[in-house]
XYZ file of C-alpha atoms in Angstrom:
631
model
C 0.000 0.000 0.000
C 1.332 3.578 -0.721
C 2.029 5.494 2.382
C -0.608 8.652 1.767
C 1.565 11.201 2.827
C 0.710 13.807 0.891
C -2.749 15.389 0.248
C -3.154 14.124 -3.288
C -2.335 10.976 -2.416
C -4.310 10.823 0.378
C -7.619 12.092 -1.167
C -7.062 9.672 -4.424
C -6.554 6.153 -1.435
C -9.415 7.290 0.885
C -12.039 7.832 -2.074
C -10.764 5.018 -4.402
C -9.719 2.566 -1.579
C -11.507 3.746 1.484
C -11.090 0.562 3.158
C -6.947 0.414 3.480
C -6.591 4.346 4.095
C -9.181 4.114 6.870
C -7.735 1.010 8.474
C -4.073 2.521 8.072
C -5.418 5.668 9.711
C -6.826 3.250 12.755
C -3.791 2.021 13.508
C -2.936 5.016 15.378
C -5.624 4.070 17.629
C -5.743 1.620 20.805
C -8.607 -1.214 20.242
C -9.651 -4.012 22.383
C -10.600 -5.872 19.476
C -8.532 -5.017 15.738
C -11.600 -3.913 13.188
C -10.945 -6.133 10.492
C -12.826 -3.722 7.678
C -13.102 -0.346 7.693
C -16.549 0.140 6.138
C -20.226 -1.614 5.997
C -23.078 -0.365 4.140
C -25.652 -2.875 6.053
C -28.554 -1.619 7.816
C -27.642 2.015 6.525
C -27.717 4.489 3.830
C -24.784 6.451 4.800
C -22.417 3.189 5.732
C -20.803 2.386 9.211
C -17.682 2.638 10.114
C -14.918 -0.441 11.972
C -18.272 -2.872 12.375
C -16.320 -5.466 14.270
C -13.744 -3.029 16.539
C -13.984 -2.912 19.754
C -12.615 0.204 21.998
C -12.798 3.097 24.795
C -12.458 6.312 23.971
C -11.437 7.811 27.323
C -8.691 4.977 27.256
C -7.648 6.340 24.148
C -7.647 10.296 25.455
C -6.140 8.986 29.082
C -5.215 5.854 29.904
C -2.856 5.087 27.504
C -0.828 7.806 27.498
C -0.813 7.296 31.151
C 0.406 3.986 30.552
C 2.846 4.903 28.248
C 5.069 6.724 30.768
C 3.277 10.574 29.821
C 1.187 10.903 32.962
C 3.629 13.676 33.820
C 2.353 15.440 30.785
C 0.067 18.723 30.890
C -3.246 17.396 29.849
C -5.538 20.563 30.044
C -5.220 24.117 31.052
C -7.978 25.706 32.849
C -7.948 29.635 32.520
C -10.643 31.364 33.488
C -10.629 35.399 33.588
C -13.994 35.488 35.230
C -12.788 34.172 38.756
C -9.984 34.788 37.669
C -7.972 31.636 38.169
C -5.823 28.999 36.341
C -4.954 25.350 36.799
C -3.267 22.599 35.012
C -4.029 18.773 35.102
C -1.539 16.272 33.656
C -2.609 13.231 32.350
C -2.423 11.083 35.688
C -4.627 14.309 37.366
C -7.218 13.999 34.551
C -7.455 10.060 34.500
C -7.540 9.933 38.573
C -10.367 12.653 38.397
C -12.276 11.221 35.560
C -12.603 7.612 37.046
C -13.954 8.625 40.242
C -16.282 10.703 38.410
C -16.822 7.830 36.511
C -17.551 5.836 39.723
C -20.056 8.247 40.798
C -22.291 7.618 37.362
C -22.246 3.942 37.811
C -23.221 4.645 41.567
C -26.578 6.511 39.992
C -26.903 3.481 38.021
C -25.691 4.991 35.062
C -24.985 2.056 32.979
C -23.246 1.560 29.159
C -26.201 3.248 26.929
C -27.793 5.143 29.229
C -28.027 8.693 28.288
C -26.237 11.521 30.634
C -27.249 15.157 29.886
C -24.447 18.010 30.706
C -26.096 21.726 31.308
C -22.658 22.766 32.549
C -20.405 26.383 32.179
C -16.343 26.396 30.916
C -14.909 24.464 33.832
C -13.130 21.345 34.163
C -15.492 19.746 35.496
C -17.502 19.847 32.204
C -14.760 18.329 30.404
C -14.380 15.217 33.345
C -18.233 14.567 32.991
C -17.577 14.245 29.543
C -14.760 11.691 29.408
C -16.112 9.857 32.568
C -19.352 8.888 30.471
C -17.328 7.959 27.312
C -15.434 5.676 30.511
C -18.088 3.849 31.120
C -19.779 3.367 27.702
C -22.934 6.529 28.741
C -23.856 8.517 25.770
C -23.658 12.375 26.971
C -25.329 15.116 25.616
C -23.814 18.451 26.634
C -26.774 21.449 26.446
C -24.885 24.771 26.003
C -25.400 26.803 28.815
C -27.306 29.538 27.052
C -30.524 27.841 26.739
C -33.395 28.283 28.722
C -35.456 26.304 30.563
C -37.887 24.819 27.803
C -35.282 24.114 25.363
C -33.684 22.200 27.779
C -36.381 20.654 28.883
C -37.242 19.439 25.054
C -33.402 17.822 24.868
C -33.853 15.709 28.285
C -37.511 14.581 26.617
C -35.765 13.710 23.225
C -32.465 12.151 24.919
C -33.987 10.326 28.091
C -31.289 10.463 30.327
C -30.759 8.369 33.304
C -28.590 11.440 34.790
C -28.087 15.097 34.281
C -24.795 16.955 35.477
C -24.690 20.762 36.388
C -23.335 23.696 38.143
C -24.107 26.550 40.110
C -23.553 29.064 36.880
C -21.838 30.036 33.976
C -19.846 33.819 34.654
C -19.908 36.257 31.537
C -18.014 39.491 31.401
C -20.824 41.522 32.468
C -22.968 38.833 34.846
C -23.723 35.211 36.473
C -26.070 33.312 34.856
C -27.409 31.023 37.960
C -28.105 27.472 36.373
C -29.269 25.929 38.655
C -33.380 27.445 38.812
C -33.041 26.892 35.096
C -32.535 23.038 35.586
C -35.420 23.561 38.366
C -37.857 25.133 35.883
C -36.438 22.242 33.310
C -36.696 19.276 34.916
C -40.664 21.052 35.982
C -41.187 21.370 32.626
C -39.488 17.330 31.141
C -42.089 14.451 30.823
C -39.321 12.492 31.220
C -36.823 13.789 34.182
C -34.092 11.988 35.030
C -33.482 10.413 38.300
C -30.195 11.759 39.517
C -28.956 15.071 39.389
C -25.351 15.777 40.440
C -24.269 19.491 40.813
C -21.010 21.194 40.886
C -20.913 24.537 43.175
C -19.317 27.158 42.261
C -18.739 30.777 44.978
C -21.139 33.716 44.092
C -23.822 31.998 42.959
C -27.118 32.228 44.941
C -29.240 29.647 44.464
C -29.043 26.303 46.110
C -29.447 22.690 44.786
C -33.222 21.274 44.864
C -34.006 18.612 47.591
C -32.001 15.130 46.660
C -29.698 16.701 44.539
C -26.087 14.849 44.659
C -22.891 17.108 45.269
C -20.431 16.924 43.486
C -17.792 17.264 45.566
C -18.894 14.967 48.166
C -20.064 12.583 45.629
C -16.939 12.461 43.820
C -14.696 12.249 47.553
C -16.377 8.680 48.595
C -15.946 7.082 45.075
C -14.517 4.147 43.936
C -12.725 5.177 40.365
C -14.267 3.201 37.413
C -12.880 0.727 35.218
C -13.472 1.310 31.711
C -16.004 -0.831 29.698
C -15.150 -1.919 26.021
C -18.114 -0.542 23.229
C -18.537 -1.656 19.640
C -16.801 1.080 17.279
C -20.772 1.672 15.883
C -21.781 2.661 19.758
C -22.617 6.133 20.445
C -20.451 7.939 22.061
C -22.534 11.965 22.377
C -25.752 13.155 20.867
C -25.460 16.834 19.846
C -28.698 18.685 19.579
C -27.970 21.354 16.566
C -28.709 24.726 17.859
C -31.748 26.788 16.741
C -34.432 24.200 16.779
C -37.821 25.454 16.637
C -39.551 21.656 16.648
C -38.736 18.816 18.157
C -34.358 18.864 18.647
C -32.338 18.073 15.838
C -29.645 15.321 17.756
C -27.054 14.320 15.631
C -25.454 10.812 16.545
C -21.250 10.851 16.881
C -20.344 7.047 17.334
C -17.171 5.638 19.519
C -15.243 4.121 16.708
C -15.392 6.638 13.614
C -14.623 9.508 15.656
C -11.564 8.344 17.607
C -9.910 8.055 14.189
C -11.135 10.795 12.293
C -9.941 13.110 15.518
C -6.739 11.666 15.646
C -6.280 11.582 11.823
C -7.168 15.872 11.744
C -5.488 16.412 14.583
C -2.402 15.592 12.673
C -2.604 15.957 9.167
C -4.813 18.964 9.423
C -3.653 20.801 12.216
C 0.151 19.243 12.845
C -0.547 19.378 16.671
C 1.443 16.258 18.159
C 2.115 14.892 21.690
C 2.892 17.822 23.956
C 1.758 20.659 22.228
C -0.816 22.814 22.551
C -4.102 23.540 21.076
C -6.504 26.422 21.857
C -10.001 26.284 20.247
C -11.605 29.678 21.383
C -14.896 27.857 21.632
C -17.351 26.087 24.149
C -18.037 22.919 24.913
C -21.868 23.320 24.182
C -20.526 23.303 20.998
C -18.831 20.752 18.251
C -15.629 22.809 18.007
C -15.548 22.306 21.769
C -16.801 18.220 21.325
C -14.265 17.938 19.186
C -10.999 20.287 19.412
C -11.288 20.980 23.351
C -12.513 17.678 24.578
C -11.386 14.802 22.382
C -9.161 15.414 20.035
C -6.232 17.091 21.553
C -6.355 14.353 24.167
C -6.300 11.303 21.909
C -2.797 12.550 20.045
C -1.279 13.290 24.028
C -1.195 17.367 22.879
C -2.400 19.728 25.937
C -5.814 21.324 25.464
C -6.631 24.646 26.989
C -9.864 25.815 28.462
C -10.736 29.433 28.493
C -13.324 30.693 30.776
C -14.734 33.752 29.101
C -14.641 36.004 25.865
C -11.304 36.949 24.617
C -12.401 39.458 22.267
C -13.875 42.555 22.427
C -13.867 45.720 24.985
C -12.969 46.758 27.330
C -9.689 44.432 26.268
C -9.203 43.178 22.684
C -5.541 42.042 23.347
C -6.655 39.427 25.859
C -6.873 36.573 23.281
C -2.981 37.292 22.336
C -2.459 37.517 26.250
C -4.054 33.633 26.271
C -2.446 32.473 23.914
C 1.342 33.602 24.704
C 0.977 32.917 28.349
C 0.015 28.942 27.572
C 2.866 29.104 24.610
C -0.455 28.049 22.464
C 0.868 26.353 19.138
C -2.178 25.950 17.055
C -5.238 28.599 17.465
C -8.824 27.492 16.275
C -11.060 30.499 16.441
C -13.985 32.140 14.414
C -13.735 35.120 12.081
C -16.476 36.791 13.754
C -13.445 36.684 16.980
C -10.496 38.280 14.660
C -13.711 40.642 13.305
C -14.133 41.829 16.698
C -10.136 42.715 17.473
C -9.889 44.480 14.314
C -13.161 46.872 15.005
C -11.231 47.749 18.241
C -7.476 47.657 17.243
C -7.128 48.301 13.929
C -3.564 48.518 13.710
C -2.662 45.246 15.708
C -0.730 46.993 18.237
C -1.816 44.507 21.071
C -0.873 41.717 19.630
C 2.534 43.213 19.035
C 3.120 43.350 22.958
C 2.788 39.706 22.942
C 5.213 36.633 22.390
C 3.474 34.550 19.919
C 6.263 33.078 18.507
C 5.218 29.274 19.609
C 2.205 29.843 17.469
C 3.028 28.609 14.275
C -1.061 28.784 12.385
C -4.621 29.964 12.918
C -7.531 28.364 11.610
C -10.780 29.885 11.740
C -14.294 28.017 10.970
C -17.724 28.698 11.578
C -18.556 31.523 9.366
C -16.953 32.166 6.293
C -13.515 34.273 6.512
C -13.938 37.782 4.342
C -10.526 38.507 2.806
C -10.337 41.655 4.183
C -10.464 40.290 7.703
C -7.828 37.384 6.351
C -5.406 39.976 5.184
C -5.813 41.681 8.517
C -5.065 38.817 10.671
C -2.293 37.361 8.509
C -0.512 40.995 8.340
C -0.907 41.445 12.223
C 0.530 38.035 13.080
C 2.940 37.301 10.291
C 1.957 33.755 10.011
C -0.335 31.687 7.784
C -4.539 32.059 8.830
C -6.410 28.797 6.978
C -9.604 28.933 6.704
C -12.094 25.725 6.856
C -15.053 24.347 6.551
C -17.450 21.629 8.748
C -20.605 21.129 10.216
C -22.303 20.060 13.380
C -23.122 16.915 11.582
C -19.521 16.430 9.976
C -17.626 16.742 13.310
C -14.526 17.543 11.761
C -13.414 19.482 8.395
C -15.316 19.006 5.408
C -12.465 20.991 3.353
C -9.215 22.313 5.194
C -5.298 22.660 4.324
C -3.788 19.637 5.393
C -1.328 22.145 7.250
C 0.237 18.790 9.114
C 0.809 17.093 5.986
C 2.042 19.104 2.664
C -0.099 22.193 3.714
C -1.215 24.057 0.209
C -1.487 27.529 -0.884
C -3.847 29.517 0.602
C -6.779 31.157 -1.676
C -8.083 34.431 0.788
C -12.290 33.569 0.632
C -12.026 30.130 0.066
C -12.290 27.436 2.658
C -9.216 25.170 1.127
C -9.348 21.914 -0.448
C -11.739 18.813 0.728
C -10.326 16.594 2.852
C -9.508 13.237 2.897
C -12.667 10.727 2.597
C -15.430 13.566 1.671
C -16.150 13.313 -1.951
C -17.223 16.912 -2.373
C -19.661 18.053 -5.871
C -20.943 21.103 -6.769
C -24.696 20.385 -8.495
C -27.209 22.216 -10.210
C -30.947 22.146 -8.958
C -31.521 18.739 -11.114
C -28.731 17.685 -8.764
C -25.917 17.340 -11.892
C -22.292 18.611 -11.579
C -21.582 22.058 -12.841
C -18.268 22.978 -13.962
C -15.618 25.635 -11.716
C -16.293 28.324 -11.247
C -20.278 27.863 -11.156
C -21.796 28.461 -8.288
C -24.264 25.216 -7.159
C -25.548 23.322 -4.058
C -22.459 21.831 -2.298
C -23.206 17.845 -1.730
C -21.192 15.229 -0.588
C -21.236 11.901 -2.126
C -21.796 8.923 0.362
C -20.550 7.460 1.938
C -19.228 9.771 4.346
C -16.175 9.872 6.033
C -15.617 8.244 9.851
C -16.076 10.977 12.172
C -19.148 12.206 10.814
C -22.987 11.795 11.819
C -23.889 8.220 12.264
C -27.461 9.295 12.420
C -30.180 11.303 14.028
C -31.359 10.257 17.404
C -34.267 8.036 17.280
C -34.885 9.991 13.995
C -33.716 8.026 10.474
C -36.963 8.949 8.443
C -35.712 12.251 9.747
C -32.070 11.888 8.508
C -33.758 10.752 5.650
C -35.429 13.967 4.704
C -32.719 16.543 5.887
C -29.661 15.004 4.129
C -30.377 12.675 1.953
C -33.753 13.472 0.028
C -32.791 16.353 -2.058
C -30.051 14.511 -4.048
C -30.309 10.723 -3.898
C -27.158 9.551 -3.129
C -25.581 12.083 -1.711
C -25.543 14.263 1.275
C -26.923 17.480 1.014
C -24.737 20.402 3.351
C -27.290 22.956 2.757
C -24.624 25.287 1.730
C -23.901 27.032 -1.649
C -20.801 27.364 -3.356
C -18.118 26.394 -6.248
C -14.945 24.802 -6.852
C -12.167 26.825 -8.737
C -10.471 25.594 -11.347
C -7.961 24.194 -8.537
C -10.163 22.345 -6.728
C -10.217 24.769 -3.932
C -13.849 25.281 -2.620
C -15.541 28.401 -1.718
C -18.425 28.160 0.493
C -20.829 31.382 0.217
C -23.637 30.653 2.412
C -26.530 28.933 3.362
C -28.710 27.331 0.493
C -31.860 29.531 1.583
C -28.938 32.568 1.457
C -29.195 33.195 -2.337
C -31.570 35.838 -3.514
C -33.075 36.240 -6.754
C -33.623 39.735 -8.320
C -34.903 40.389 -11.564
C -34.718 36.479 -12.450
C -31.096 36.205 -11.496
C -29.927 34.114 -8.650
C -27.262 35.836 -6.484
C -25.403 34.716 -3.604
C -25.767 37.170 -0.346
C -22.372 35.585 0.561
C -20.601 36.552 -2.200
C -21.808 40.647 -1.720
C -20.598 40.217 1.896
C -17.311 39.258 0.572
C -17.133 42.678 -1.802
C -18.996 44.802 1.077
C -16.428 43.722 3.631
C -13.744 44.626 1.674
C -14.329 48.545 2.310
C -10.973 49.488 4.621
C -13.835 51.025 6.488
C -15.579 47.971 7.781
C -15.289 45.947 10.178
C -18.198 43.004 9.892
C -21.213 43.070 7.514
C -24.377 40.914 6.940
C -26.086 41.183 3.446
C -29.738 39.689 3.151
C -32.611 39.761 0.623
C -35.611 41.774 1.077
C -38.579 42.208 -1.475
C -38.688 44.316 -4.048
C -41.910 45.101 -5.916
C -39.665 45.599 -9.169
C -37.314 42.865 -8.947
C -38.605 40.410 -6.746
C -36.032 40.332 -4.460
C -32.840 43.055 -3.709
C -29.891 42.835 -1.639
C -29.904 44.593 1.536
C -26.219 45.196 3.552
C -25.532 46.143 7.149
C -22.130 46.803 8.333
C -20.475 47.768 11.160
C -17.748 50.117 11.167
C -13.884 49.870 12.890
C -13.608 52.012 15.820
C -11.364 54.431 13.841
C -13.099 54.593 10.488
C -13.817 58.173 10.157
C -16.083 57.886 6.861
C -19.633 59.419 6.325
C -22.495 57.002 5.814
C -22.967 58.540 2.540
C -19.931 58.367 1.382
C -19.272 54.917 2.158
C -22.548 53.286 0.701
C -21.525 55.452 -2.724
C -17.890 53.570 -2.170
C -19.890 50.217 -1.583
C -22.105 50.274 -4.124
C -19.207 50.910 -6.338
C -17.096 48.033 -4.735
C -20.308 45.725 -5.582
C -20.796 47.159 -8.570
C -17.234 46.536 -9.737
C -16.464 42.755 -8.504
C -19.834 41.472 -9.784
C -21.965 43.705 -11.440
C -24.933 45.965 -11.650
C -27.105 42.480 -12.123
C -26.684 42.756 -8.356
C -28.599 45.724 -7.706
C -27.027 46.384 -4.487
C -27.883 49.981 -3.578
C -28.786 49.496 0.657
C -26.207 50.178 2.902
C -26.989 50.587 7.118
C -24.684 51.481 9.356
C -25.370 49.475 12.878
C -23.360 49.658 16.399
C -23.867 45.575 16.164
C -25.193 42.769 14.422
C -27.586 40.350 16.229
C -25.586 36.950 16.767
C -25.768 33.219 18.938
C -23.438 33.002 21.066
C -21.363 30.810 18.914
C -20.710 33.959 16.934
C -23.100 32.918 13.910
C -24.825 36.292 12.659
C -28.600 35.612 12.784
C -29.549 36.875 9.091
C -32.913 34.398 9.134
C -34.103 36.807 11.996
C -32.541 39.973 10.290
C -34.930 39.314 7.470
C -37.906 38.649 9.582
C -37.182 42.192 10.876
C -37.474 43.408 7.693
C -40.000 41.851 6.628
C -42.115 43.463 8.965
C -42.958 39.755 10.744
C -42.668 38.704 14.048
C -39.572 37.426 15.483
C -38.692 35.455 18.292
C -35.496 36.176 19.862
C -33.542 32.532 20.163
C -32.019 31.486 23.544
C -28.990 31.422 22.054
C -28.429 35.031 20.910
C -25.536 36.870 22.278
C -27.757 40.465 23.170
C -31.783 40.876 22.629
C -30.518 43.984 22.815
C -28.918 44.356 19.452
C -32.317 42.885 17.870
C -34.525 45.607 19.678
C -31.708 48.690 18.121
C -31.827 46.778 15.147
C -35.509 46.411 14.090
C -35.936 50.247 15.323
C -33.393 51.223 13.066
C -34.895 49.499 9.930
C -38.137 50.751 10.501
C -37.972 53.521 8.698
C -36.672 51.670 5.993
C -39.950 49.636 6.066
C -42.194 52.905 5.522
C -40.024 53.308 2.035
């Protein structure tokens, strides 16, 4: 077999011979029992991944290191500028910490397959709960912390749990958010409560645990540590409930076997983080950056993960994410662009990050929305060193298209999300679901079967997977993005399906416009949407939000806009709109919320989502279109 150790080689094995590139890639994991194939297509449409293995994936992310004479080694970092406070646990901390917790679960009666829910802030504990169900074979589902009571309530109903795990609050820059009367109101609320409900407490929070409530700390002081149980590589290991539900949750399925590789395989090839080094991914845990690049991944290849309590970005000090990142000599950086967005707007020059010793950071890779070149040219000017941009999902669990920067890393293409990865057969397709040539701009589709690591499933919901994936092109699985391949196979992903607009009979991507519009020296984040025009059906519509030292008149700069627009694609685009806004309305994962933007206007109703970052930026926002709406 050839060794694939370069990216051509690699893609041309894992799409023409999936079977030895998958099994060569899980050799660098620890199995109880050898998979003998890598792939199955029985009893799925998708396929299944290492049928016959047999592992643990906390012995994989713990034990074995342990074992291998690294218990010594710096496991995770815990910094948190809320309390503030930092701590480190090596490998032997983590594992002792982990089993016990471990023990307490199978104390509850927490047994392998039982479901564990996780309504927990940025701590440590969050990350032990995590790896001490994986110990013992539990499927967790972490809720991110910004939900409410009902949609928490709807993802205990959905999962079932036998457990949930909490803590006295999450701590934000500018408040406490008390968890605990949310899990009250919750668990209220649940037809299906679980039994056991263990709490961590945290100082300067108010309210106390409900009646029969386990504590942590005195559950976790009498316990006997667990032993870890073998599960089938096809076993879940975490249900994920995509954010933004309006129904019943969305949980997408990450199994035990699939994912150990495909996290130790990215880890690697994409990112070229190895044993002892250190990864930050700016994200949370509520989230599949933090599933993936804070809990798991870093752990399985014996790097050091680091766990930041709080936001890094912003006022009243924009040079705290350099600050993080020199102090814990921070090697790779995973952040979002809406993070680098929000430096720029306040230090425009990169001054702050000049007072900083980031010379163990050697790359920063950005996901989540899609990277503006003018925001890429920032960053990469103010660091000196190369920013990649990529491109995955909730359901994928790891990149869809990246530079293999841990392999032969590529060129990078400023506005394009890199090259598909290994094992994801990526197409561009025409409505009638055929391939359209580069350049074109099309539905982005995968075709099946996808790579390990990715969504074995919905929860209890296959006539569900059914229709969200796999109905609209047989065959293959729809991303519900738009975008095209150049003629270099790099992809460019532009937005959301529902994002393109059409005016006057021609269909326009929103995302490209934000790409011209953001481009103005002037700005420092934008959002373009469609609203209706009696004339042309539709028209684009742009927002932006200035740097804190751009000086230019509103005027002026939507007459410098329009031009840009007009320039780079054409007056077919019509763009003419151009609002200046202190803020754009956002979750808290940093995704800008343009469905609600054009329910605003629109002149609908809106519901503000649990997960938004400030109501308050909604409320300014709708007042300031509503003149707009009178035109």
């Amino acid at each position: 077999m050839t060794n694939p150790n370069t990216y051509s080689e690699a893609v041309r094995q894992s799409l023409q011979d999936p079977e030895s590139f998958w099994l060569s890639a899980a050799e660098a994991v620890d199995w109880y029992v050898k998979p003998s194939r890598a792939l199955s297509h029985e009893g799925t449409s998708s396929g299944t991944w290492f049928p016959d293995g047999t592992l643990n994936t906390c012995v994989n992310a713990l034990d074995r290191h342990v074992a291998a004479g690294h218990g010594d080694r710096t496991a995770l970092v815990y910094d948190s500028a809320m309390v503030p406070t930092q701590r480190t646990y090596s490998y032997r901390e983590l594992l002792d910490e982990v089993s016990r917790f471990a023990g307490v679960l199978s104390g509850q009666d927490v047994v392998t397959g039982d479901r564990v829910v996780i309504y927990m802030p940025m701590i440590p504990e969050t990350v032990i709960a995590m790896l001490a169900c994986a110990r013992i074979g539990a499927v967790h589902s972490v809720v991110f912390g910004g939900f409410a009571a009902e949609e928490l309530a709807k993802r205990i109903d959905d999962a079932e749990p036998v457990a949930l795990v909490t803590a006295s609050g999450g701590l934000e820059p500018t408040r406490r958010v008390e968890y605990l009367p949310i899990v009250s109101e919750a668990l209220r609320l649940s037809e299906r409560a679980p039994k056991a409900v263990i709490a961590k407490r945290r100082e300067g929070f108010t309210a106390a645990p409900d009646q029969g409530w386990l504590d942590w700390d005195a559950a976790i002081a009498d316990a006997l540590p667990a032993d870890p149980v073998p599960v089938r590589a096809t076993d879940p290991l975490y249900i994920l409930y995509t954010s933004g539900t309006t129904d019943k949750p969305k949980g997408v399925v990450r199994d035990n076997g699939g994912h150990a590789v495909a996290m130790t395989w990215s880890m690697r090839n994409i990112y070229g983080i190895g044993p002892g080094e250190v990864m930050w991914a700016a994200s949370d845990v509520g989230w599949v950056v933090g599933h993936s690049y804070i809990v798991y991944a870093p752990l399985l290849v014996g790097a050091t993960t680091l766990l930041y309590e709080g936001k890094p970005t912003g006022t009243p000090d924009a040079g705290a994410f350099w600050r993080v990142a020199a102090d814990h000599h921070v090697n790779a950086l995973f952040t979002a662009p809406t993070a680098l967005r929000a430096i720029r707007k306040e230090d425009p020059d990169a001054a702050l990050a000049a007072d900083h010793d980031l010379t163990g950071l050697r790359a920063v890779f950005v996901a989540g929305e899609r990277l503006d070149p003018s925001t890429y040219e920032w960053t990469t000017t103010a660091l000196g060193l190369p920013v990649i941009d990529h491109w995955w999902q909730t359901e994928t669990g790891w990149a869809i298209s990246a530079n293999p920067w841990g392999m032969d890393g590529m060129p990078v293409k400023p506005g394009s999300s890199s090259v598909p990865m290994p094992g994801y057969d990526v197409q561009v397709v025409n409505e009638s679901g055929e391939p359209v040539g580069p350049g074109v701009e099309g539905s982005i589709v995968i075709g099946l079967p996808l790579p390990p690591g990715t969504l074995a499933g919905l929860w209890r919901g296959e006539d569900r997977f059914q229709r969200s994936y796999l109905a609209a092109f047989p065959g293959k699985y729809s991303t519900g993005d738009s975008g095209y391949l150049d003629e270099d196979g790099y992809l460019f992903v532009l937005g959301r399906s529902d994002d393109v607009i059409n005016v006057a009979g021609h269909r326009l991507s929103t995302g490209r416009m934000e790409a011209v519009v953001s481009a103005h020296p002037a700005v420092a984040e934008c959002a373009v949407i469609g609203i209706a025009d009696q004339l042309k059906g539709q028209r684009p519509s742009g927002y932006v939000v200035l740097k804190a030292d751009a000086t230019v008149a509103p005027e002026k700069l939507r007459a410098e806009v329009v031009q840009l627009v007009r320039d780079r694609i054409g007056a077919v685009a019509a763009f003419r709109d151009l609002t200046v806004v202190d803020a754009l309305p956002k979750t808290r994962s940093g995704k800008i919320l343009r469905k609600v933007m054009r329910h605003i206007t629109a002149g609908e109703e809106y519901t503000v989502p649990s997960t938004i970052d400030d109501s308050g930026v909604l409320v300014g926002l709708h007042e300031r279109l509503s003149p707009d709406l009178a035109q």
